[in-house]
Short mmCIF file of C-alpha atoms and ligand atoms in Angstrom, two decimals:
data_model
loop_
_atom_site.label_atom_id
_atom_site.label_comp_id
_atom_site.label_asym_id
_atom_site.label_seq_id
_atom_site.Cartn_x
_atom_site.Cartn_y
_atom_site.Cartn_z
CA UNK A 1 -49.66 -1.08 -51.20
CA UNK A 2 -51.72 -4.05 -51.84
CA UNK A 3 -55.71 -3.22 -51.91
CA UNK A 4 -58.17 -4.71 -49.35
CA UNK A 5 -60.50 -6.87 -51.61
CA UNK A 6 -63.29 -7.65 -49.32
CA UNK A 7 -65.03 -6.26 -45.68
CA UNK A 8 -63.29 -9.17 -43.97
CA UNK A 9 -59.70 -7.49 -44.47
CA UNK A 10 -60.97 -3.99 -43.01
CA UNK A 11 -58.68 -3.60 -40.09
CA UNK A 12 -61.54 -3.09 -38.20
CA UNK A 13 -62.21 -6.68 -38.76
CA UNK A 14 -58.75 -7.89 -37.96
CA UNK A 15 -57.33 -7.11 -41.49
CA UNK A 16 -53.87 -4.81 -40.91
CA UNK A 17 -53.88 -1.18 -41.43
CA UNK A 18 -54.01 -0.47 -45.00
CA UNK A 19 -51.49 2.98 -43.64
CA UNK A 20 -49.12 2.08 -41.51
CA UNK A 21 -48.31 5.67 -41.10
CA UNK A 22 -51.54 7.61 -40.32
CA UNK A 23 -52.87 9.89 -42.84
CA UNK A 24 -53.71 13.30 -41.43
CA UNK A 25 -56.04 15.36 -42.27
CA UNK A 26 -54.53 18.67 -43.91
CA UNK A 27 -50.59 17.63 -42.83
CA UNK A 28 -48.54 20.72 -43.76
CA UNK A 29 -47.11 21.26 -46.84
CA UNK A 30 -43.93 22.99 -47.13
CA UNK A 31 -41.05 24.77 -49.27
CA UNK A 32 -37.89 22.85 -49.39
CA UNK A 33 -35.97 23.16 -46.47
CA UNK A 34 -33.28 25.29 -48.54
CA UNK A 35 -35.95 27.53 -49.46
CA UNK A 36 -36.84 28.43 -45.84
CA UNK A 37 -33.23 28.75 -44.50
CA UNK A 38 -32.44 31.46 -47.34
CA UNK A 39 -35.17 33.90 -46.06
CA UNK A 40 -34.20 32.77 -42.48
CA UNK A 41 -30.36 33.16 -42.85
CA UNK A 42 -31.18 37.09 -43.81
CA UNK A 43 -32.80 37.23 -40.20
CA UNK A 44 -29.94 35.91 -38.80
CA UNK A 45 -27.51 37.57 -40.51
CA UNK A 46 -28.84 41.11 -39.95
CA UNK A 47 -29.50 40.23 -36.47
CA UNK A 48 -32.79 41.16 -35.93
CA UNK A 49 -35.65 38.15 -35.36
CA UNK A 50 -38.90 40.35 -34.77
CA UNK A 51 -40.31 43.66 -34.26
CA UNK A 52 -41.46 44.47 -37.66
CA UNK A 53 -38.40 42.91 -38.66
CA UNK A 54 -37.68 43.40 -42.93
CA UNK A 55 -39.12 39.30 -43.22
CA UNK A 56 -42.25 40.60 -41.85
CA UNK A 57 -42.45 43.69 -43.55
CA UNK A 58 -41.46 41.90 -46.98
CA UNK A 59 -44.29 38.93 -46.04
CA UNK A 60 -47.27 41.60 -45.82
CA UNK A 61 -45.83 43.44 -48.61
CA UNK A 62 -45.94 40.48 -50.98
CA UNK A 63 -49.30 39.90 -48.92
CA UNK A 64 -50.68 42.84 -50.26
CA UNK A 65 -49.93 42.43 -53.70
CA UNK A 66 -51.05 39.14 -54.17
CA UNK A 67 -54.58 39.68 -52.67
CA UNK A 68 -55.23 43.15 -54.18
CA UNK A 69 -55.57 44.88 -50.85
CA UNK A 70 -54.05 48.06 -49.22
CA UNK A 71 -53.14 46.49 -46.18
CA UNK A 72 -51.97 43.54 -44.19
CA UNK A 73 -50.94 42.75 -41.03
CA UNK A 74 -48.98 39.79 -39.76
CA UNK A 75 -49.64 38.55 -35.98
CA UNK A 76 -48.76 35.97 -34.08
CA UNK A 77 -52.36 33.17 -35.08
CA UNK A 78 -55.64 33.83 -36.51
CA UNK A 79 -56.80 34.16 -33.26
CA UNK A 80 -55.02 37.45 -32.12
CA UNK A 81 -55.50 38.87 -35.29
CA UNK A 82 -59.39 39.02 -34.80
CA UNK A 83 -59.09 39.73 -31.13
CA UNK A 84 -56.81 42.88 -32.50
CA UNK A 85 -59.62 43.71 -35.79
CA UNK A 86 -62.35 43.59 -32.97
CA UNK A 87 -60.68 45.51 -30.55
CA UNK A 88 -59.38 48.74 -32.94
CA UNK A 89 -63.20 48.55 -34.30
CA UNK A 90 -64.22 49.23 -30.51
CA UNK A 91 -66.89 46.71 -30.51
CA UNK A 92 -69.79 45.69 -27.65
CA UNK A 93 -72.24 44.31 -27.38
CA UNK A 94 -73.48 41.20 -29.89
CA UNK A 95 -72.64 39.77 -32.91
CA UNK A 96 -73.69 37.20 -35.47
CA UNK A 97 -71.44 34.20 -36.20
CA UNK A 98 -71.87 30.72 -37.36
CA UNK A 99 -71.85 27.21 -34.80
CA UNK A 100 -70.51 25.46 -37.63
CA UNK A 101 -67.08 27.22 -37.61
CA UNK A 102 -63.92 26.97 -35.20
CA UNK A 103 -64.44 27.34 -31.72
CA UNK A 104 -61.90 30.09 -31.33
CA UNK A 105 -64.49 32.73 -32.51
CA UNK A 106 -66.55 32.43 -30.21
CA UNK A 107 -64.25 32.24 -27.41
CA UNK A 108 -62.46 35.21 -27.83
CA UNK A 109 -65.53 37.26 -28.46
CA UNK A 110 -66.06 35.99 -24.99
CA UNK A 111 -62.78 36.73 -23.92
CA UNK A 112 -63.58 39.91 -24.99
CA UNK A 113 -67.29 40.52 -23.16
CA UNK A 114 -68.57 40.75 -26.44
CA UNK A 115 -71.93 38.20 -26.59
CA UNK A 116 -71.82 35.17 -29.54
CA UNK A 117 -75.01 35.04 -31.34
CA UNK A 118 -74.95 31.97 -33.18
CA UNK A 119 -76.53 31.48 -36.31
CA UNK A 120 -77.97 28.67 -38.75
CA UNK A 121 -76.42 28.06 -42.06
CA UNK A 122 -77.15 27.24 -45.77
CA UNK A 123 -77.41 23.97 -46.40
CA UNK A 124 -76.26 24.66 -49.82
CA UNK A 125 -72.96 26.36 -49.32
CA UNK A 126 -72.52 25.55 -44.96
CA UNK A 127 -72.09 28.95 -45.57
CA UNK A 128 -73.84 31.84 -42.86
CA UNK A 129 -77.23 32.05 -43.97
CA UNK A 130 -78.58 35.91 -44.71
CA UNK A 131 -81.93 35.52 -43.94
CA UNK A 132 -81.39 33.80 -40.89
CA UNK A 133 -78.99 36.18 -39.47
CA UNK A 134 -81.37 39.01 -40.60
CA UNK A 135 -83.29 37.66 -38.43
CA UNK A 136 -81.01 37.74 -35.17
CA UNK A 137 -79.96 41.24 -35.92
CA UNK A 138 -81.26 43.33 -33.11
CA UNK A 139 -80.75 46.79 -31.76
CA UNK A 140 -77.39 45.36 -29.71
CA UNK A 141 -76.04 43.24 -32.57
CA UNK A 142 -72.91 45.41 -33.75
CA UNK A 143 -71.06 42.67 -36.32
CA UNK A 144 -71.34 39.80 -38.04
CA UNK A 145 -68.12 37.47 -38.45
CA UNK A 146 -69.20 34.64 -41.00
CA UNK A 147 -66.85 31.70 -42.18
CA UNK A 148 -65.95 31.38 -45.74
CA UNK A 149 -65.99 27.43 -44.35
CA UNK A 150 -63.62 25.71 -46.11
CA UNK A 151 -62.69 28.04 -48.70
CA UNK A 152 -66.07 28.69 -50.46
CA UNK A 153 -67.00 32.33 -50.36
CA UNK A 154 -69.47 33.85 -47.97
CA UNK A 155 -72.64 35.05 -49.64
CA UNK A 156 -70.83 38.28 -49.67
CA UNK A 157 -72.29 40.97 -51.07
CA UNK A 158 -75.91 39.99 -49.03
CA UNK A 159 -74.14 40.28 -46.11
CA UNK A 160 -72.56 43.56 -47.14
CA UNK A 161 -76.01 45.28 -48.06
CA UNK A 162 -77.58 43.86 -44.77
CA UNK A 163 -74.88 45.33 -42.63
CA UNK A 164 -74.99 48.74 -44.47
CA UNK A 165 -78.62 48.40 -44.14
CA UNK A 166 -78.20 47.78 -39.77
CA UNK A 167 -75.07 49.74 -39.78
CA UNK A 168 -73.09 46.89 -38.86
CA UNK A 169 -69.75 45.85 -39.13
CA UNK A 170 -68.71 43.19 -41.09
CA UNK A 171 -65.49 41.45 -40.16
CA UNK A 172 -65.09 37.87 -42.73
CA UNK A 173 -63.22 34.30 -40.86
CA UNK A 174 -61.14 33.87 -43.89
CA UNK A 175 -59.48 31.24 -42.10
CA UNK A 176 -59.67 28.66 -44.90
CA UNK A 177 -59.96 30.80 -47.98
CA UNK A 178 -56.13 32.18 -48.33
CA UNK A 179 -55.95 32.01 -52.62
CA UNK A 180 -59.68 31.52 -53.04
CA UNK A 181 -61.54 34.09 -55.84
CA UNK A 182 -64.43 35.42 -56.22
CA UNK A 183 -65.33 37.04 -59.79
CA UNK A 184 -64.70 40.11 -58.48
CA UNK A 185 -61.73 39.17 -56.20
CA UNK A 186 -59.40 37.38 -53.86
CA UNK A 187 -60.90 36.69 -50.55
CA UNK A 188 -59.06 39.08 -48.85
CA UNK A 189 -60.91 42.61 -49.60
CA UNK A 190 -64.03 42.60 -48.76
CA UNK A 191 -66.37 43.96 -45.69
CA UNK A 192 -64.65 45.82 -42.77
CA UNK A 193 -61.81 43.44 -42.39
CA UNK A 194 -61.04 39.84 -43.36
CA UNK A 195 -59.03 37.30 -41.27
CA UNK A 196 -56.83 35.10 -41.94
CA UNK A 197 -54.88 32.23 -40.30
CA UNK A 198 -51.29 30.93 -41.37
CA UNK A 199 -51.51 27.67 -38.82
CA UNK A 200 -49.48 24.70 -40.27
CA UNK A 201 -52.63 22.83 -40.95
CA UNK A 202 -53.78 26.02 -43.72
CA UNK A 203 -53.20 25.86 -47.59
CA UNK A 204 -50.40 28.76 -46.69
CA UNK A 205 -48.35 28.51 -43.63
CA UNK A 206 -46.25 30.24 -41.61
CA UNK A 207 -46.13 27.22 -38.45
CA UNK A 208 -48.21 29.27 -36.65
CA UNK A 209 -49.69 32.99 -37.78
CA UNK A 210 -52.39 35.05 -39.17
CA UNK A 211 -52.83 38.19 -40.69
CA UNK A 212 -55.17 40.74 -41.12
CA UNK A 213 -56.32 41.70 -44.79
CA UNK A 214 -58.45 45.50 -45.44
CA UNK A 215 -58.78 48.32 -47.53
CA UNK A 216 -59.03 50.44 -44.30
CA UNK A 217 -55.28 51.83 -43.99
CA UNK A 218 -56.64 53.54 -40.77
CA UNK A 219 -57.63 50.45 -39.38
CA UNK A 220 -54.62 48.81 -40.02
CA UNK A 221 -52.68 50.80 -38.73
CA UNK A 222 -54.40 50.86 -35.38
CA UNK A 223 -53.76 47.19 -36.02
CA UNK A 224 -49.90 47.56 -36.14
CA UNK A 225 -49.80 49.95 -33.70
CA UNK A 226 -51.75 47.70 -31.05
CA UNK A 227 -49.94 44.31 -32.02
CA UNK A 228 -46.77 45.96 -30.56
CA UNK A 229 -48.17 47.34 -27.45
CA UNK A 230 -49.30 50.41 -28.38
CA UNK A 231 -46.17 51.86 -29.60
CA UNK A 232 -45.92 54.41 -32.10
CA UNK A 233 -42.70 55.63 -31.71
CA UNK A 234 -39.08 55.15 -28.71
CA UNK A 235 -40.91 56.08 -25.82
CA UNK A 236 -44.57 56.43 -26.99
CA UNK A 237 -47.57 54.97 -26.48
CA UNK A 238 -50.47 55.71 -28.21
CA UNK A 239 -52.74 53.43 -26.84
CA UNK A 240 -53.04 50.06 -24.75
CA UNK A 241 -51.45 46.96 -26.88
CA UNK A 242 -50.80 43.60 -26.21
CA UNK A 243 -47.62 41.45 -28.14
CA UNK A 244 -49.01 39.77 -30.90
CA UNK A 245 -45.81 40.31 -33.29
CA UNK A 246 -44.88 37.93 -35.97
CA UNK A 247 -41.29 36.43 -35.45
CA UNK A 248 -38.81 36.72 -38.06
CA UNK A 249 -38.45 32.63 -38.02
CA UNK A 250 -42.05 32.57 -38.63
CA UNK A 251 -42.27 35.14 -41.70
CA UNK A 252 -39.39 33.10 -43.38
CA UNK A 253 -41.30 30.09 -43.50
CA UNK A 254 -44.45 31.70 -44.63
CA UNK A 255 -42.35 34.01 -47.60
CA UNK A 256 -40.83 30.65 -48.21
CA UNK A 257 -44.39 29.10 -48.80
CA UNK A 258 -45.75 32.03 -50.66
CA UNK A 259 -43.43 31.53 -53.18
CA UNK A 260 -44.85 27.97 -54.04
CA UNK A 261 -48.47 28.96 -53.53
CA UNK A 262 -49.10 28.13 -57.43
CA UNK A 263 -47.51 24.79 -57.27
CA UNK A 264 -49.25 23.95 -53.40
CA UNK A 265 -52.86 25.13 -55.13
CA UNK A 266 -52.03 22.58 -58.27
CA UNK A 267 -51.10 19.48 -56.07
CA UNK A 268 -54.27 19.94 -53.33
CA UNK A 269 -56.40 20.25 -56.64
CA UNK A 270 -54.48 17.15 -58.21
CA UNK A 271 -55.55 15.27 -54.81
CA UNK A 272 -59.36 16.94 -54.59
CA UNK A 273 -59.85 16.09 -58.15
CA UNK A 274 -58.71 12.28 -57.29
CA UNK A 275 -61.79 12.23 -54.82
CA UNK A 276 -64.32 13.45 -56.99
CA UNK A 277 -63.48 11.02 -59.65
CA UNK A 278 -63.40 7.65 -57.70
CA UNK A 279 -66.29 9.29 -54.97
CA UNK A 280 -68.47 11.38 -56.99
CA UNK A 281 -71.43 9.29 -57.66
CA UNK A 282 -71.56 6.51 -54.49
CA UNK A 283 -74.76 7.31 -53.03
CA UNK A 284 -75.06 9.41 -50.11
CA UNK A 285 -71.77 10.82 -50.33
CA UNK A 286 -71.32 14.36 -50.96
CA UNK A 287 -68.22 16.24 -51.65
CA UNK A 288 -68.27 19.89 -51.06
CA UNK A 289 -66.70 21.07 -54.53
CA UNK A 290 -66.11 24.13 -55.75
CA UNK A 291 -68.47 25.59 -58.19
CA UNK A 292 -68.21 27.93 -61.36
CA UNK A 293 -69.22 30.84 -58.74
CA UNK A 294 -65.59 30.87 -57.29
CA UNK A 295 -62.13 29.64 -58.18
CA UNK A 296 -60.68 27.27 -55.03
CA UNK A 297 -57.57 26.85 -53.06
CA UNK A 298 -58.45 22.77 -53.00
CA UNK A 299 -57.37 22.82 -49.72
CA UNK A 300 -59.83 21.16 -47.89
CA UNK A 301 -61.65 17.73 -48.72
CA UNK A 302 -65.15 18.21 -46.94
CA UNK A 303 -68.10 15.82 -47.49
CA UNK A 304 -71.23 14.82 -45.96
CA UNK A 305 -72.74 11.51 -45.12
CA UNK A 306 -76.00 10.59 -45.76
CA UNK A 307 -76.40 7.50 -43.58
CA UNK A 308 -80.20 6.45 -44.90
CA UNK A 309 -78.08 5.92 -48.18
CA UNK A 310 -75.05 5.02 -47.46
CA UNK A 311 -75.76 2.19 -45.16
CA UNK A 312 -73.91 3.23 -41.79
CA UNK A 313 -73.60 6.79 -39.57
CA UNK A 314 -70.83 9.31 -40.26
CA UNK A 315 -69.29 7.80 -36.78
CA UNK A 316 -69.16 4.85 -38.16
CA UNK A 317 -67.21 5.21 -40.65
CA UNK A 318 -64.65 7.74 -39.12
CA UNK A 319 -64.13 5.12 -37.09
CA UNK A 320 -63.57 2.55 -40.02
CA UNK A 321 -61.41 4.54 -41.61
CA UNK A 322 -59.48 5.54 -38.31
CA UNK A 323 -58.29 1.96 -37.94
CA UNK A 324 -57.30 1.90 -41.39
CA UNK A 325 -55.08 4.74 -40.47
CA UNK A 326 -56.58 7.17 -42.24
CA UNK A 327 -57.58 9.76 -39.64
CA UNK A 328 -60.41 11.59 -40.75
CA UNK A 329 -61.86 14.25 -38.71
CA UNK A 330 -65.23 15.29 -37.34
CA UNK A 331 -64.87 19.41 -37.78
CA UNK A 332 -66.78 21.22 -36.33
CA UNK A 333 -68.51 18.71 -34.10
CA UNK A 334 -70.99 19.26 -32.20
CA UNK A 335 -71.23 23.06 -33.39
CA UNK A 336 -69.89 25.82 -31.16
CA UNK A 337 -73.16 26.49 -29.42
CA UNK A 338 -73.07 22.63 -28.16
CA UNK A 339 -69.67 23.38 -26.36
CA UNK A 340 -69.62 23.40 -22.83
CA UNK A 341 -69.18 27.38 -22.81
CA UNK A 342 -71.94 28.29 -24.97
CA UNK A 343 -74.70 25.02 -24.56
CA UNK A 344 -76.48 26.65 -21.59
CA UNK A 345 -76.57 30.09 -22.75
CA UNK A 346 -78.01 28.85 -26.25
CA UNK A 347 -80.34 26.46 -24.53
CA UNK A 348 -82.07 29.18 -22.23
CA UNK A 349 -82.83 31.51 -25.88
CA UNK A 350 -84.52 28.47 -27.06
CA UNK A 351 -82.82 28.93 -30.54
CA UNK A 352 -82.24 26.34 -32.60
CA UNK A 353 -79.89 25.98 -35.63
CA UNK A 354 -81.11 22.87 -37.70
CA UNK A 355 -79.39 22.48 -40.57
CA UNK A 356 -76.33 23.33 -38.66
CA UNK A 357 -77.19 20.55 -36.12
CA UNK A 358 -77.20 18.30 -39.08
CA UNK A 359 -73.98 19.27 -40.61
CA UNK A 360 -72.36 18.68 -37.58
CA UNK A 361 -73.60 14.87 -37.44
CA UNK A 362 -73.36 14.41 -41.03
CA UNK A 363 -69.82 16.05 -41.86
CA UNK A 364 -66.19 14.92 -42.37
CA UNK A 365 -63.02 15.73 -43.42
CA UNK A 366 -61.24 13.86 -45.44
CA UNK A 367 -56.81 13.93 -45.21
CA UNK A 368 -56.29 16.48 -48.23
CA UNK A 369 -54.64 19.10 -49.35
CA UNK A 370 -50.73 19.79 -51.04
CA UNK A 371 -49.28 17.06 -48.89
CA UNK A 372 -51.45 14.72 -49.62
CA UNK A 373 -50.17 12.07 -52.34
CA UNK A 374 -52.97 11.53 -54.96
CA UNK A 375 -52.23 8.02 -55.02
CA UNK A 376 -53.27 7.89 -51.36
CA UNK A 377 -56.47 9.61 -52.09
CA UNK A 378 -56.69 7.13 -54.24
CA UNK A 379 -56.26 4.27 -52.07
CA UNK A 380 -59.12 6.15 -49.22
CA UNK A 381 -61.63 6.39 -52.29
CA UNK A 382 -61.38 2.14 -52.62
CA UNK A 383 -61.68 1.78 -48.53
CA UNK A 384 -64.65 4.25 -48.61
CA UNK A 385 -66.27 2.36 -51.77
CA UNK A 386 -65.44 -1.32 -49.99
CA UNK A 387 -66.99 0.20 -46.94
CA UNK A 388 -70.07 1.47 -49.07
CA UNK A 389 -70.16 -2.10 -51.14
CA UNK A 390 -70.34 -4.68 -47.83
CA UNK A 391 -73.41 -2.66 -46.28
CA UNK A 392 -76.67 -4.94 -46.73
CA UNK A 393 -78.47 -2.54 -49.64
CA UNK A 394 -82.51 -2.80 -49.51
N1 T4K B 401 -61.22 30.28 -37.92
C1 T4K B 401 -61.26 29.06 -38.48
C2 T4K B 401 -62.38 28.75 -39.42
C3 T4K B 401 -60.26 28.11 -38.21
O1 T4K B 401 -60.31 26.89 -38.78
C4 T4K B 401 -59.23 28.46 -37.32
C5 T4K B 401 -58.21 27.51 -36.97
C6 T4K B 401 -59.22 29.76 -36.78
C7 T4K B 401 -60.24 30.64 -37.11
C8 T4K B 401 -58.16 30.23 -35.82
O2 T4K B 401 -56.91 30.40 -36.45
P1 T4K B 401 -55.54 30.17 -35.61
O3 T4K B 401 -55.63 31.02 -34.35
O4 T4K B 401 -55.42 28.70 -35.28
O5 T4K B 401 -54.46 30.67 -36.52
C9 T4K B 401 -56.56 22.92 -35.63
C10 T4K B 401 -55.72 24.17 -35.62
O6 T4K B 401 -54.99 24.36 -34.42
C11 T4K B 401 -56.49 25.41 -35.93
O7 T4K B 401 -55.55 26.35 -36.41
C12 T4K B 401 -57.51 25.17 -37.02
N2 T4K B 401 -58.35 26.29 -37.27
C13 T4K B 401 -58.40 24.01 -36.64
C14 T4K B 401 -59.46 23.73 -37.67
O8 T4K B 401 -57.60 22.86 -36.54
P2 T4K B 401 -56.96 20.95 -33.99
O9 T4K B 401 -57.04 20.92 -32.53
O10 T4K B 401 -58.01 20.26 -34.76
O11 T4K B 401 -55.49 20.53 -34.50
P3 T4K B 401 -54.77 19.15 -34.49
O12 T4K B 401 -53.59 19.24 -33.61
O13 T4K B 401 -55.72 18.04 -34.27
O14 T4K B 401 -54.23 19.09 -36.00
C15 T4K B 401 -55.08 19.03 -37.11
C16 T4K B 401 -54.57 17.99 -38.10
O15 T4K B 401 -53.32 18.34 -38.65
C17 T4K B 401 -54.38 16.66 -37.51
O16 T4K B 401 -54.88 15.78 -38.47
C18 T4K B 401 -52.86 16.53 -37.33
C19 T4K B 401 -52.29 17.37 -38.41
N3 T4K B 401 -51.07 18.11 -38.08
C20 T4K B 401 -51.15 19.15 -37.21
C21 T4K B 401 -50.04 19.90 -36.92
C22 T4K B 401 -50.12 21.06 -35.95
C23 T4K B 401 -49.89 17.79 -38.69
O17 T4K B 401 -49.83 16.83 -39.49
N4 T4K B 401 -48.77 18.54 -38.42
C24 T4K B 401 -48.81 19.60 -37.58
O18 T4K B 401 -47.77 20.29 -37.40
O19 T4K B 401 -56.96 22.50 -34.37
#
């Protein structure tokens, strides 16, 4: 792939696409075909393609034993496997979450007649910030739900003593963190409950799916019991459940995945790694790494754009890159309290979440991740640093 050597060739100049096959951002990354079809071909063979089918019971098994916890339970996404955590905790009234996070939090708390109560976060880490969601806690907040946004750890055990202090629950998005570490252990086991999603786009997949990770074998088994409609036994009913069962299709991929996690963490660091060498010092452009406080699943390429020093907006330069076919995304623009569910509510409390307000108009995501070739990481760092080198410096 021949190298754009000046502004003029930017495709958004008239230059062609340097990709004539878009770039995604996270594409999925997947075991060999072969790989899948064994696990699948014991589903079909035994006949039996969900219902706490033996794929499903082997995933959250293996599950288990690769986080550390006592319990996990496969569903059918992310979403329904917080709906399911929120609804066996018998939750209502408020609770605390981040704007800068995916929408689908917030909406099902909604769903739910629970009431969002968004909060600001660290600049630092984009991370929930304690102190500010100390100070939103009031006498009808009953959880918090923070993000470990893309894969770097909550401040965990602040949160922990503030909810013990408020009597709170404490449920962690764990969305993006599947294989992350803390020192003292996998995301995975910590605070009430933690959630996780297996969508395609995740470091681990399962095409679609989620899973709930906890130490509480009570509450997972409410959990189970619920994600099958209540069913406890031929005939029996314990209480009102909905169908959130993980296929047997579905576990087969994600078993099939498992067993490459430690070669899919390796490549999306290989590619992460690429952009901090050829990005890491142009000025204004900041790559959310991971630090010495946590080990990382690399999944995620996340950086922020200072436009004062980089020369042109975050906009700008999605859309740059965009035409160059390398489709770089906007998460979580413009926050979840801007959305057209949540703005007026937010806007009559006369809150205000700065720093998340600035994330949102200062953050991209760059294509990473397993799937992505290091070579073509490569080839976005020289677009970016073209893009950085034409802009008039003072
Ligand atoms: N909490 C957090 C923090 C989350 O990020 C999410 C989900 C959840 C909770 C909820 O978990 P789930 O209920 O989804 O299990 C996507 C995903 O649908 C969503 O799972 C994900 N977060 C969210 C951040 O992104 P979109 O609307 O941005 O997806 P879309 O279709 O634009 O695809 C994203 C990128 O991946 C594109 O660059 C295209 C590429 N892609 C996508 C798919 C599905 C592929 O290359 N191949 C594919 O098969 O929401």
């Amino acid at each position: 792939m021949s190298i754009k050597m000046s502004a003029g060739e930017l495709a958004i100049n008239g230059g062609r696409p340097i990709f004539e096959k878009p770039l995604h951002v996270n594409k999925p990354y997947s075991a060999e075909r072969s790989k899948y079809q064994e696990y699948f071909d014991r589903a079909w063979h035994a006949e039996w393609f969900t219902n706490d089918g033996q794929l499903v019971r082997e995933f959250e098994k293996r599950l288990e034993l690769y986080l550390g916890v006592e319990a996990c339970v496969l569903t059918t996404n992310g979403t329904t496997a917080l709906e399911l955590t929120l609804r066996a905790l018998k939750l209502q009234g408020e609770v605390i979450l981040p704007a800068y996070t995916f929408v689908s939090t917030a909406n099902i708390l909604t769903l739910m007649g629970l009431n969002p109560i968004f909060c600001d976060i660290d600049p630092d880490t984009l991370n929930l910030c304690p102190k500010a969601c100390a100070a939103l806690i009031s006498d009808r907040t009953v959880a918090v739900i923070p993000t470990h946004i893309w894969g770097r750890p909550c401040a965990i055990e602040e949160l922990q003593a503030l909810c013990d202090h408020h009597d709170l629950k404490l449920i962690f998005d764990s969305a993006h963190a599947f294989g992350c570490k803390t020192p003292t252990g996998f995301i995975g086991g910590f605070g009430h409950a933690e959630v996780f999603s297996l969508h395609a786009t995740k470091s681990l997949h399962s095409f679609e799916g989620g899973f709930v990770a906890t130490n509480d074998v009570d509450l997972a088994e409410t959990i189970r019991v619920s994600r099958n409609f209540g069913f406890t036994a031929l005939d029996l009913v314990e209480m009102p459940g909905t169908n959130a069962k993980m296929s047997e299709s579905h576990a087969a991929m994600g078993l099939a995945n498992l067993d490459e996690f430690g070669s899919i963490k390796r490549r999306a660091r290989a590619c992460f790694e690429t952009y901090m060498k050829h990005l890491g010092d142009i000025p204004g452009l900041s790559l959310s790494g991971p630090d010495s406080s946590f080990s990382s699943n690399y999944h995620y390429v996340a950086a922020t754009l200072d436009s004062s020093r980089f020369g042109i907006t975050r906009d700008d330069l999605v859309t740059i890159l965009s035409a160059e076919g390398i489709l770089a995304r906007r998460y979580f623009y413009p926050g979840s309290h801007r959305l057209k569910p949540y703005a007026d509510a937010f806007s009559q409390t006369q809150r205000s979440l700065p720093v998340t307000d600035m994330v949102c108009a200062d953050s991209l995501i760059l294509p990473g991740g397993a799937a992505m070739d290091s070579q073509d990481a490569q080839t976005v760092c020289e677009i970016i640093k073209l893009v950085f080198d034409a802009q008039p410096k003072p």
